[in-house]
JSON list of C-alpha atoms in Angstrom, two decimals:
[
{"chain": "A", "resi": 8, "resn": "MET", "atom": "CA", "xyz": [99.93, 81.84, 117.35]},
{"chain": "A", "resi": 9, "resn": "SER", "atom": "CA", "xyz": [97.66, 82.95, 114.55]},
{"chain": "A", "resi": 10, "resn": "SER", "atom": "CA", "xyz": [96.81, 80.44, 111.84]},
{"chain": "A", "resi": 11, "resn": "ILE", "atom": "CA", "xyz": [98.93, 82.31, 109.28]},
{"chain": "A", "resi": 12, "resn": "CYS", "atom": "CA", "xyz": [102.02, 81.58, 111.38]},
{"chain": "A", "resi": 13, "resn": "ASN", "atom": "CA", "xyz": [101.44, 77.85, 111.08]},
{"chain": "A", "resi": 14, "resn": "LYS", "atom": "CA", "xyz": [101.56, 77.85, 107.28]},
{"chain": "A", "resi": 15, "resn": "ALA", "atom": "CA", "xyz": [104.79, 77.22, 105.39]},
{"chain": "A", "resi": 16, "resn": "ASN", "atom": "CA", "xyz": [105.68, 79.87, 102.85]},
{"chain": "A", "resi": 17, "resn": "GLN", "atom": "CA", "xyz": [105.51, 78.03, 99.54]},
{"chain": "A", "resi": 18, "resn": "ALA", "atom": "CA", "xyz": [105.93, 81.16, 97.39]},
{"chain": "A", "resi": 19, "resn": "SER", "atom": "CA", "xyz": [109.64, 81.65, 98.13]},
{"chain": "A", "resi": 20, "resn": "GLU", "atom": "CA", "xyz": [112.59, 80.28, 100.05]},
{"chain": "A", "resi": 21, "resn": "SER", "atom": "CA", "xyz": [112.01, 82.59, 102.96]},
{"chain": "A", "resi": 22, "resn": "GLU", "atom": "CA", "xyz": [111.55, 81.28, 106.49]},
{"chain": "A", "resi": 23, "resn": "HIS", "atom": "CA", "xyz": [108.35, 82.29, 108.22]},
{"chain": "A", "resi": 24, "resn": "TYR", "atom": "CA", "xyz": [107.51, 81.80, 111.89]},
{"chain": "A", "resi": 25, "resn": "CYS", "atom": "CA", "xyz": [106.08, 83.56, 114.94]},
{"chain": "A", "resi": 26, "resn": "LEU", "atom": "CA", "xyz": [107.40, 84.25, 118.40]},
{"chain": "A", "resi": 27, "resn": "LYS", "atom": "CA", "xyz": [105.23, 83.22, 121.35]},
{"chain": "A", "resi": 28, "resn": "ASN", "atom": "CA", "xyz": [104.15, 86.85, 121.77]},
{"chain": "A", "resi": 29, "resn": "GLY", "atom": "CA", "xyz": [102.73, 86.91, 118.24]},
{"chain": "A", "resi": 30, "resn": "LEU", "atom": "CA", "xyz": [105.52, 88.76, 116.39]},
{"chain": "A", "resi": 31, "resn": "GLU", "atom": "CA", "xyz": [105.52, 87.48, 112.82]},
{"chain": "A", "resi": 32, "resn": "VAL", "atom": "CA", "xyz": [108.99, 86.96, 111.33]},
{"chain": "A", "resi": 33, "resn": "TYR", "atom": "CA", "xyz": [110.20, 86.52, 107.74]},
{"chain": "A", "resi": 34, "resn": "LEU", "atom": "CA", "xyz": [113.83, 85.70, 106.97]},
{"chain": "A", "resi": 35, "resn": "LEU", "atom": "CA", "xyz": [115.37, 85.64, 103.49]},
{"chain": "A", "resi": 36, "resn": "GLN", "atom": "CA", "xyz": [119.07, 84.88, 103.56]},
{"chain": "A", "resi": 37, "resn": "ASP", "atom": "CA", "xyz": [121.28, 85.82, 100.59]},
{"chain": "A", "resi": 38, "resn": "MET", "atom": "CA", "xyz": [124.98, 85.47, 101.37]},
{"chain": "A", "resi": 39, "resn": "THR", "atom": "CA", "xyz": [125.90, 86.98, 97.99]},
{"chain": "A", "resi": 40, "resn": "ASP", "atom": "CA", "xyz": [124.55, 90.33, 99.12]},
{"chain": "A", "resi": 41, "resn": "SER", "atom": "CA", "xyz": [126.85, 92.93, 100.67]},
{"chain": "A", "resi": 42, "resn": "ALA", "atom": "CA", "xyz": [124.28, 94.27, 103.14]},
{"chain": "A", "resi": 43, "resn": "VAL", "atom": "CA", "xyz": [121.39, 93.24, 105.35]},
{"chain": "A", "resi": 44, "resn": "SER", "atom": "CA", "xyz": [117.99, 94.95, 105.57]},
{"chain": "A", "resi": 45, "resn": "VAL", "atom": "CA", "xyz": [115.73, 95.01, 108.60]},
{"chain": "A", "resi": 46, "resn": "TYR", "atom": "CA", "xyz": [112.11, 96.04, 108.14]},
{"chain": "A", "resi": 47, "resn": "ILE", "atom": "CA", "xyz": [109.51, 96.13, 110.88]},
{"chain": "A", "resi": 48, "resn": "GLY", "atom": "CA", "xyz": [105.95, 96.91, 109.87]},
{"chain": "A", "resi": 49, "resn": "TYR", "atom": "CA", "xyz": [103.07, 97.66, 112.21]},
{"chain": "A", "resi": 50, "resn": "LYS", "atom": "CA", "xyz": [99.60, 96.81, 110.95]},
{"chain": "A", "resi": 51, "resn": "VAL", "atom": "CA", "xyz": [98.31, 100.29, 111.55]},
{"chain": "A", "resi": 52, "resn": "GLY", "atom": "CA", "xyz": [97.76, 103.17, 109.16]},
{"chain": "A", "resi": 53, "resn": "SER", "atom": "CA", "xyz": [95.28, 105.88, 108.34]},
{"chain": "A", "resi": 54, "resn": "ARG", "atom": "CA", "xyz": [92.50, 103.25, 107.97]},
{"chain": "A", "resi": 55, "resn": "ASN", "atom": "CA", "xyz": [92.62, 102.85, 111.78]},
{"chain": "A", "resi": 56, "resn": "GLU", "atom": "CA", "xyz": [91.75, 106.51, 112.37]},
{"chain": "A", "resi": 57, "resn": "HIS", "atom": "CA", "xyz": [88.47, 108.38, 112.43]},
{"chain": "A", "resi": 58, "resn": "ILE", "atom": "CA", "xyz": [87.24, 111.85, 111.54]},
{"chain": "A", "resi": 59, "resn": "GLY", "atom": "CA", "xyz": [88.50, 114.32, 114.08]},
{"chain": "A", "resi": 60, "resn": "LYS", "atom": "CA", "xyz": [91.70, 112.36, 114.68]},
{"chain": "A", "resi": 61, "resn": "THR", "atom": "CA", "xyz": [93.13, 111.76, 111.21]},
{"chain": "A", "resi": 62, "resn": "GLY", "atom": "CA", "xyz": [96.91, 111.79, 110.80]},
{"chain": "A", "resi": 63, "resn": "MET", "atom": "CA", "xyz": [97.65, 109.92, 114.04]},
{"chain": "A", "resi": 64, "resn": "SER", "atom": "CA", "xyz": [99.61, 107.10, 112.38]},
{"chain": "A", "resi": 65, "resn": "HIS", "atom": "CA", "xyz": [101.80, 109.40, 110.32]},
{"chain": "A", "resi": 66, "resn": "LEU", "atom": "CA", "xyz": [102.45, 111.76, 113.24]},
{"chain": "A", "resi": 67, "resn": "LEU", "atom": "CA", "xyz": [103.47, 108.79, 115.39]},
{"chain": "A", "resi": 68, "resn": "GLU", "atom": "CA", "xyz": [105.92, 107.66, 112.72]},
{"chain": "A", "resi": 69, "resn": "HIS", "atom": "CA", "xyz": [107.61, 111.07, 112.90]},
{"chain": "A", "resi": 70, "resn": "LEU", "atom": "CA", "xyz": [107.70, 110.99, 116.70]},
{"chain": "A", "resi": 71, "resn": "LEU", "atom": "CA", "xyz": [109.46, 107.65, 116.91]},
{"chain": "A", "resi": 72, "resn": "PHE", "atom": "CA", "xyz": [112.57, 109.24, 115.39]},
{"chain": "A", "resi": 73, "resn": "ARG", "atom": "CA", "xyz": [112.75, 111.43, 118.50]},
{"chain": "A", "resi": 74, "resn": "GLY", "atom": "CA", "xyz": [114.34, 108.46, 120.22]},
{"chain": "A", "resi": 75, "resn": "THR", "atom": "CA", "xyz": [114.18, 106.79, 123.63]},
{"chain": "A", "resi": 76, "resn": "LYS", "atom": "CA", "xyz": [116.14, 107.03, 126.88]},
{"chain": "A", "resi": 77, "resn": "LYS", "atom": "CA", "xyz": [118.58, 104.43, 125.57]},
{"chain": "A", "resi": 78, "resn": "TYR", "atom": "CA", "xyz": [118.76, 105.90, 122.07]},
{"chain": "A", "resi": 79, "resn": "PRO", "atom": "CA", "xyz": [117.92, 109.62, 122.20]},
{"chain": "A", "resi": 80, "resn": "GLU", "atom": "CA", "xyz": [117.48, 111.34, 118.86]},
{"chain": "A", "resi": 81, "resn": "GLU", "atom": "CA", "xyz": [121.04, 112.59, 118.37]},
{"chain": "A", "resi": 82, "resn": "LYS", "atom": "CA", "xyz": [122.64, 109.30, 119.45]},
{"chain": "A", "resi": 83, "resn": "LEU", "atom": "CA", "xyz": [120.25, 107.30, 117.26]},
{"chain": "A", "resi": 84, "resn": "ASN", "atom": "CA", "xyz": [121.07, 109.34, 114.17]},
{"chain": "A", "resi": 85, "resn": "ASN", "atom": "CA", "xyz": [124.81, 109.34, 114.88]},
{"chain": "A", "resi": 86, "resn": "ILE", "atom": "CA", "xyz": [125.20, 105.58, 115.30]},
{"chain": "A", "resi": 87, "resn": "LEU", "atom": "CA", "xyz": [123.12, 104.83, 112.21]},
{"chain": "A", "resi": 88, "resn": "TYR", "atom": "CA", "xyz": [125.05, 107.41, 110.20]},
{"chain": "A", "resi": 89, "resn": "ARG", "atom": "CA", "xyz": [128.43, 106.05, 111.36]},
{"chain": "A", "resi": 90, "resn": "SER", "atom": "CA", "xyz": [127.39, 102.50, 110.50]},
{"chain": "A", "resi": 91, "resn": "GLY", "atom": "CA", "xyz": [126.66, 103.56, 106.91]},
{"chain": "A", "resi": 92, "resn": "ALA", "atom": "CA", "xyz": [122.98, 102.72, 107.25]},
{"chain": "A", "resi": 93, "resn": "ASP", "atom": "CA", "xyz": [120.23, 103.74, 104.86]},
{"chain": "A", "resi": 94, "resn": "TYR", "atom": "CA", "xyz": [117.26, 104.18, 107.18]},
{"chain": "A", "resi": 95, "resn": "ASN", "atom": "CA", "xyz": [113.85, 105.75, 107.14]},
{"chain": "A", "resi": 96, "resn": "ALA", "atom": "CA", "xyz": [110.14, 105.02, 107.62]},
{"chain": "A", "resi": 97, "resn": "PHE", "atom": "CA", "xyz": [106.83, 105.44, 105.84]},
{"chain": "A", "resi": 98, "resn": "THR", "atom": "CA", "xyz": [103.12, 105.36, 106.63]},
{"chain": "A", "resi": 99, "resn": "SER", "atom": "CA", "xyz": [100.40, 104.09, 104.31]},
{"chain": "A", "resi": 100, "resn": "TYR", "atom": "CA", "xyz": [96.68, 103.41, 104.57]},
{"chain": "A", "resi": 101, "resn": "ASP", "atom": "CA", "xyz": [97.36, 100.00, 106.14]},
{"chain": "A", "resi": 102, "resn": "LEU", "atom": "CA", "xyz": [100.92, 99.93, 107.49]},
{"chain": "A", "resi": 103, "resn": "THR", "atom": "CA", "xyz": [103.62, 101.92, 109.24]},
{"chain": "A", "resi": 104, "resn": "VAL", "atom": "CA", "xyz": [107.11, 100.63, 108.39]},
{"chain": "A", "resi": 105, "resn": "TYR", "atom": "CA", "xyz": [110.61, 101.36, 109.73]},
{"chain": "A", "resi": 106, "resn": "TYR", "atom": "CA", "xyz": [113.75, 100.06, 108.05]},
{"chain": "A", "resi": 107, "resn": "GLU", "atom": "CA", "xyz": [117.54, 99.99, 108.07]},
{"chain": "A", "resi": 108, "resn": "THR", "atom": "CA", "xyz": [119.86, 98.67, 105.36]},
{"chain": "A", "resi": 109, "resn": "LEU", "atom": "CA", "xyz": [123.40, 98.39, 106.66]},
{"chain": "A", "resi": 110, "resn": "PRO", "atom": "CA", "xyz": [126.57, 96.24, 106.79]},
{"chain": "A", "resi": 111, "resn": "PRO", "atom": "CA", "xyz": [125.88, 92.74, 108.18]},
{"chain": "A", "resi": 112, "resn": "LYS", "atom": "CA", "xyz": [127.96, 93.28, 111.34]},
{"chain": "A", "resi": 113, "resn": "TYR", "atom": "CA", "xyz": [125.42, 95.85, 112.52]},
{"chain": "A", "resi": 114, "resn": "LEU", "atom": "CA", "xyz": [122.39, 93.55, 112.34]},
{"chain": "A", "resi": 115, "resn": "GLU", "atom": "CA", "xyz": [122.02, 93.27, 116.11]},
{"chain": "A", "resi": 116, "resn": "MET", "atom": "CA", "xyz": [122.24, 97.04, 116.48]},
{"chain": "A", "resi": 117, "resn": "ALA", "atom": "CA", "xyz": [119.33, 97.49, 114.08]},
{"chain": "A", "resi": 118, "resn": "LEU", "atom": "CA", "xyz": [117.24, 94.86, 115.89]},
{"chain": "A", "resi": 119, "resn": "GLU", "atom": "CA", "xyz": [118.02, 96.44, 119.26]},
{"chain": "A", "resi": 120, "resn": "ILE", "atom": "CA", "xyz": [116.98, 99.89, 117.98]},
{"chain": "A", "resi": 121, "resn": "GLU", "atom": "CA", "xyz": [113.68, 98.60, 116.62]},
{"chain": "A", "resi": 122, "resn": "ALA", "atom": "CA", "xyz": [112.90, 96.55, 119.73]},
{"chain": "A", "resi": 123, "resn": "ASP", "atom": "CA", "xyz": [113.60, 99.59, 121.89]},
{"chain": "A", "resi": 124, "resn": "ARG", "atom": "CA", "xyz": [111.50, 101.82, 119.64]},
{"chain": "A", "resi": 125, "resn": "MET", "atom": "CA", "xyz": [108.58, 99.38, 119.86]},
{"chain": "A", "resi": 126, "resn": "THR", "atom": "CA", "xyz": [107.99, 99.99, 123.57]},
{"chain": "A", "resi": 127, "resn": "ASN", "atom": "CA", "xyz": [110.20, 102.76, 124.95]},
{"chain": "A", "resi": 128, "resn": "SER", "atom": "CA", "xyz": [109.55, 105.90, 122.93]},
{"chain": "A", "resi": 129, "resn": "GLU", "atom": "CA", "xyz": [108.79, 108.74, 125.34]},
{"chain": "A", "resi": 130, "resn": "LEU", "atom": "CA", "xyz": [106.67, 111.01, 123.12]},
{"chain": "A", "resi": 131, "resn": "SER", "atom": "CA", "xyz": [107.16, 114.11, 125.24]},
{"chain": "A", "resi": 132, "resn": "GLU", "atom": "CA", "xyz": [104.73, 117.02, 125.07]},
{"chain": "A", "resi": 133, "resn": "GLU", "atom": "CA", "xyz": [107.45, 119.18, 123.51]},
{"chain": "A", "resi": 134, "resn": "ALA", "atom": "CA", "xyz": [108.24, 116.58, 120.85]},
{"chain": "A", "resi": 135, "resn": "VAL", "atom": "CA", "xyz": [104.58, 116.14, 119.96]},
{"chain": "A", "resi": 136, "resn": "GLU", "atom": "CA", "xyz": [104.07, 119.88, 119.43]},
{"chain": "A", "resi": 137, "resn": "LYS", "atom": "CA", "xyz": [107.24, 120.22, 117.34]},
{"chain": "A", "resi": 138, "resn": "GLU", "atom": "CA", "xyz": [106.41, 117.26, 115.12]},
{"chain": "A", "resi": 139, "resn": "LYS", "atom": "CA", "xyz": [102.86, 118.50, 114.58]},
{"chain": "A", "resi": 140, "resn": "GLN", "atom": "CA", "xyz": [104.29, 121.66, 113.01]},
{"chain": "A", "resi": 141, "resn": "ILE", "atom": "CA", "xyz": [106.68, 119.64, 110.83]},
{"chain": "A", "resi": 142, "resn": "VAL", "atom": "CA", "xyz": [103.83, 117.43, 109.62]},
{"chain": "A", "resi": 143, "resn": "ILE", "atom": "CA", "xyz": [101.67, 120.46, 108.85]},
{"chain": "A", "resi": 144, "resn": "SER", "atom": "CA", "xyz": [104.52, 121.95, 106.81]},
{"chain": "A", "resi": 145, "resn": "GLU", "atom": "CA", "xyz": [104.73, 118.66, 104.90]},
{"chain": "A", "resi": 146, "resn": "LEU", "atom": "CA", "xyz": [100.96, 118.70, 104.39]},
{"chain": "A", "resi": 147, "resn": "GLU", "atom": "CA", "xyz": [100.96, 122.26, 103.08]},
{"chain": "A", "resi": 148, "resn": "GLY", "atom": "CA", "xyz": [103.84, 121.42, 100.72]},
{"chain": "A", "resi": 149, "resn": "GLY", "atom": "CA", "xyz": [101.73, 118.59, 99.31]},
{"chain": "A", "resi": 150, "resn": "ARG", "atom": "CA", "xyz": [98.88, 121.02, 98.66]},
{"chain": "A", "resi": 151, "resn": "ASN", "atom": "CA", "xyz": [101.16, 122.69, 96.10]},
{"chain": "A", "resi": 152, "resn": "ASN", "atom": "CA", "xyz": [101.28, 119.46, 94.09]},
{"chain": "A", "resi": 153, "resn": "PRO", "atom": "CA", "xyz": [98.29, 119.11, 91.71]},
{"chain": "A", "resi": 154, "resn": "SER", "atom": "CA", "xyz": [98.67, 115.32, 91.47]},
{"chain": "A", "resi": 155, "resn": "SER", "atom": "CA", "xyz": [98.46, 115.00, 95.27]},
{"chain": "A", "resi": 156, "resn": "ILE", "atom": "CA", "xyz": [95.24, 117.01, 95.31]},
{"chain": "A", "resi": 157, "resn": "LEU", "atom": "CA", "xyz": [93.83, 114.88, 92.47]},
{"chain": "A", "resi": 158, "resn": "ASP", "atom": "CA", "xyz": [94.70, 111.67, 94.35]},
{"chain": "A", "resi": 159, "resn": "GLU", "atom": "CA", "xyz": [92.90, 112.94, 97.45]},
{"chain": "A", "resi": 160, "resn": "GLU", "atom": "CA", "xyz": [89.79, 113.85, 95.47]},
{"chain": "A", "resi": 161, "resn": "LEU", "atom": "CA", "xyz": [89.69, 110.46, 93.75]},
{"chain": "A", "resi": 162, "resn": "MET", "atom": "CA", "xyz": [90.02, 108.56, 97.03]},
{"chain": "A", "resi": 163, "resn": "ASN", "atom": "CA", "xyz": [87.33, 110.72, 98.59]},
{"chain": "A", "resi": 164, "resn": "MET", "atom": "CA", "xyz": [84.99, 109.97, 95.69]},
{"chain": "A", "resi": 165, "resn": "HIS", "atom": "CA", "xyz": [85.61, 106.22, 95.70]},
{"chain": "A", "resi": 166, "resn": "PHE", "atom": "CA", "xyz": [85.48, 105.60, 99.45]},
{"chain": "A", "resi": 167, "resn": "ARG", "atom": "CA", "xyz": [82.46, 107.46, 100.76]},
{"chain": "A", "resi": 168, "resn": "SER", "atom": "CA", "xyz": [82.15, 105.64, 104.09]},
{"chain": "A", "resi": 169, "resn": "HIS", "atom": "CA", "xyz": [85.60, 104.07, 104.52]},
{"chain": "A", "resi": 170, "resn": "SER", "atom": "CA", "xyz": [88.67, 105.53, 106.18]},
{"chain": "A", "resi": 171, "resn": "TYR", "atom": "CA", "xyz": [90.61, 105.22, 102.90]},
{"chain": "A", "resi": 172, "resn": "ARG", "atom": "CA", "xyz": [88.83, 108.38, 101.82]},
{"chain": "A", "resi": 173, "resn": "TRP", "atom": "CA", "xyz": [91.04, 110.79, 103.77]},
{"chain": "A", "resi": 174, "resn": "PRO", "atom": "CA", "xyz": [94.75, 111.36, 103.10]},
{"chain": "A", "resi": 175, "resn": "VAL", "atom": "CA", "xyz": [97.32, 109.35, 105.07]},
{"chain": "A", "resi": 176, "resn": "ILE", "atom": "CA", "xyz": [98.85, 112.57, 106.38]},
{"chain": "A", "resi": 177, "resn": "GLY", "atom": "CA", "xyz": [95.47, 113.63, 107.79]},
{"chain": "A", "resi": 178, "resn": "PHE", "atom": "CA", "xyz": [93.70, 116.97, 107.94]},
{"chain": "A", "resi": 179, "resn": "LYS", "atom": "CA", "xyz": [95.35, 120.07, 109.38]},
{"chain": "A", "resi": 180, "resn": "SER", "atom": "CA", "xyz": [92.67, 120.78, 111.99]},
{"chain": "A", "resi": 181, "resn": "ASP", "atom": "CA", "xyz": [92.83, 117.17, 113.21]},
{"chain": "A", "resi": 182, "resn": "ILE", "atom": "CA", "xyz": [96.62, 117.16, 113.47]},
{"chain": "A", "resi": 183, "resn": "LEU", "atom": "CA", "xyz": [96.56, 120.36, 115.52]},
{"chain": "A", "resi": 184, "resn": "SER", "atom": "CA", "xyz": [94.00, 118.89, 117.91]},
{"chain": "A", "resi": 185, "resn": "ILE", "atom": "CA", "xyz": [95.92, 115.68, 118.73]},
{"chain": "A", "resi": 186, "resn": "THR", "atom": "CA", "xyz": [97.12, 115.63, 122.35]},
{"chain": "A", "resi": 187, "resn": "ARG", "atom": "CA", "xyz": [100.13, 113.93, 123.84]},
{"chain": "A", "resi": 188, "resn": "GLU", "atom": "CA", "xyz": [97.85, 111.59, 125.81]},
{"chain": "A", "resi": 189, "resn": "GLU", "atom": "CA", "xyz": [95.99, 110.53, 122.68]},
{"chain": "A", "resi": 190, "resn": "ILE", "atom": "CA", "xyz": [99.10, 109.80, 120.63]},
{"chain": "A", "resi": 191, "resn": "HIS", "atom": "CA", "xyz": [100.70, 107.95, 123.56]},
{"chain": "A", "resi": 192, "resn": "SER", "atom": "CA", "xyz": [97.60, 105.76, 123.98]},
{"chain": "A", "resi": 193, "resn": "TYR", "atom": "CA", "xyz": [97.58, 105.06, 120.23]},
{"chain": "A", "resi": 194, "resn": "TYR", "atom": "CA", "xyz": [101.26, 104.06, 120.42]},
{"chain": "A", "resi": 195, "resn": "LYS", "atom": "CA", "xyz": [100.74, 101.69, 123.34]},
{"chain": "A", "resi": 196, "resn": "THR", "atom": "CA", "xyz": [97.75, 100.09, 121.63]},
{"chain": "A", "resi": 197, "resn": "GLN", "atom": "CA", "xyz": [99.21, 99.62, 118.16]},
{"chain": "A", "resi": 198, "resn": "TYR", "atom": "CA", "xyz": [102.96, 99.12, 118.69]},
{"chain": "A", "resi": 199, "resn": "VAL", "atom": "CA", "xyz": [102.85, 95.63, 120.15]},
{"chain": "A", "resi": 200, "resn": "PRO", "atom": "CA", "xyz": [104.54, 92.45, 118.86]},
{"chain": "A", "resi": 201, "resn": "ASP", "atom": "CA", "xyz": [101.30, 90.71, 117.84]},
{"chain": "A", "resi": 202, "resn": "ASN", "atom": "CA", "xyz": [100.50, 93.67, 115.58]},
{"chain": "A", "resi": 203, "resn": "ALA", "atom": "CA", "xyz": [103.92, 93.67, 113.88]},
{"chain": "A", "resi": 204, "resn": "ILE", "atom": "CA", "xyz": [105.82, 91.89, 111.11]},
{"chain": "A", "resi": 205, "resn": "LEU", "atom": "CA", "xyz": [109.64, 91.72, 111.21]},
{"chain": "A", "resi": 206, "resn": "CYS", "atom": "CA", "xyz": [111.49, 91.03, 107.94]},
{"chain": "A", "resi": 207, "resn": "ILE", "atom": "CA", "xyz": [115.23, 90.48, 107.50]},
{"chain": "A", "resi": 208, "resn": "GLY", "atom": "CA", "xyz": [116.80, 90.01, 104.09]},
{"chain": "A", "resi": 209, "resn": "GLY", "atom": "CA", "xyz": [120.32, 89.89, 102.71]},
{"chain": "A", "resi": 210, "resn": "ASN", "atom": "CA", "xyz": [123.66, 88.78, 104.09]},
{"chain": "A", "resi": 211, "resn": "PHE", "atom": "CA", "xyz": [123.07, 87.22, 107.52]},
{"chain": "A", "resi": 212, "resn": "ASN", "atom": "CA", "xyz": [123.03, 83.85, 109.24]},
{"chain": "A", "resi": 213, "resn": "SER", "atom": "CA", "xyz": [119.44, 82.80, 109.89]},
{"chain": "A", "resi": 214, "resn": "GLY", "atom": "CA", "xyz": [120.33, 80.74, 112.97]},
{"chain": "A", "resi": 215, "resn": "GLU", "atom": "CA", "xyz": [122.11, 83.66, 114.60]},
{"chain": "A", "resi": 216, "resn": "ALA", "atom": "CA", "xyz": [119.35, 86.06, 113.54]},
{"chain": "A", "resi": 217, "resn": "LYS", "atom": "CA", "xyz": [116.71, 83.92, 115.24]},
{"chain": "A", "resi": 218, "resn": "LYS", "atom": "CA", "xyz": [118.65, 84.06, 118.50]},
{"chain": "A", "resi": 219, "resn": "LEU", "atom": "CA", "xyz": [118.97, 87.84, 118.23]},
{"chain": "A", "resi": 220, "resn": "ILE", "atom": "CA", "xyz": [115.27, 88.25, 117.46]},
{"chain": "A", "resi": 221, "resn": "GLU", "atom": "CA", "xyz": [114.35, 86.17, 120.50]},
{"chain": "A", "resi": 222, "resn": "LYS", "atom": "CA", "xyz": [116.82, 88.13, 122.64]},
{"chain": "A", "resi": 223, "resn": "HIS", "atom": "CA", "xyz": [115.47, 91.57, 121.72]},
{"chain": "A", "resi": 224, "resn": "PHE", "atom": "CA", "xyz": [111.80, 90.90, 120.96]},
{"chain": "A", "resi": 225, "resn": "GLY", "atom": "CA", "xyz": [110.97, 87.70, 122.81]},
{"chain": "A", "resi": 226, "resn": "THR", "atom": "CA", "xyz": [110.18, 89.37, 126.15]},
{"chain": "A", "resi": 227, "resn": "LYS", "atom": "CA", "xyz": [107.82, 91.97, 124.66]},
{"chain": "A", "resi": 228, "resn": "GLN", "atom": "CA", "xyz": [104.27, 91.59, 125.90]},
{"chain": "A", "resi": 229, "resn": "PRO", "atom": "CA", "xyz": [101.49, 91.14, 123.33]},
{"chain": "A", "resi": 230, "resn": "GLY", "atom": "CA", "xyz": [98.69, 93.67, 123.11]}
]
């Protein structure tokens, strides 16, 4: 375990521990809440990229909604929709985060989905090409926003030799050049338990949650 996992969290009443495979876990129980939220963040973002391959982290975030063999895209969306979940993801310079907020009885379902997504996303050639076009459409939409362009210029001026200087979404030519093999290798390298932080907050029993976390994430191999 890393040294951070051996330190008690004095700033709040949350529980903080690590699994043997390095997955860092935060639990904040609030039985007065009507829902439970599950967040899993991977310590990878656009800072991990390099010129020629910008946009990898954000593209991968899109691709993970394409599903797995156990939870293909349509099934994944249907079960989350039927459970009343609010779910999405985002990519930043430093993190890629996936989350679900849903009724407490569906906590295990959310954990199972995220554990499955961590290691079993297929990232087919067809899916990669489709998502590249969707990301490029998103990028071009952002180019119509003056504040987005200003933000990019400011970051580029401030960070001359650091990866913070390019936009999280990446550059169009780089996105188009990313291959299925490259994005799959990036996924297998970055989406590992010892590069992830799992947070659960809201209405849940911490003892039961710990058992579920061990059940679904405990056998994952560290990177």
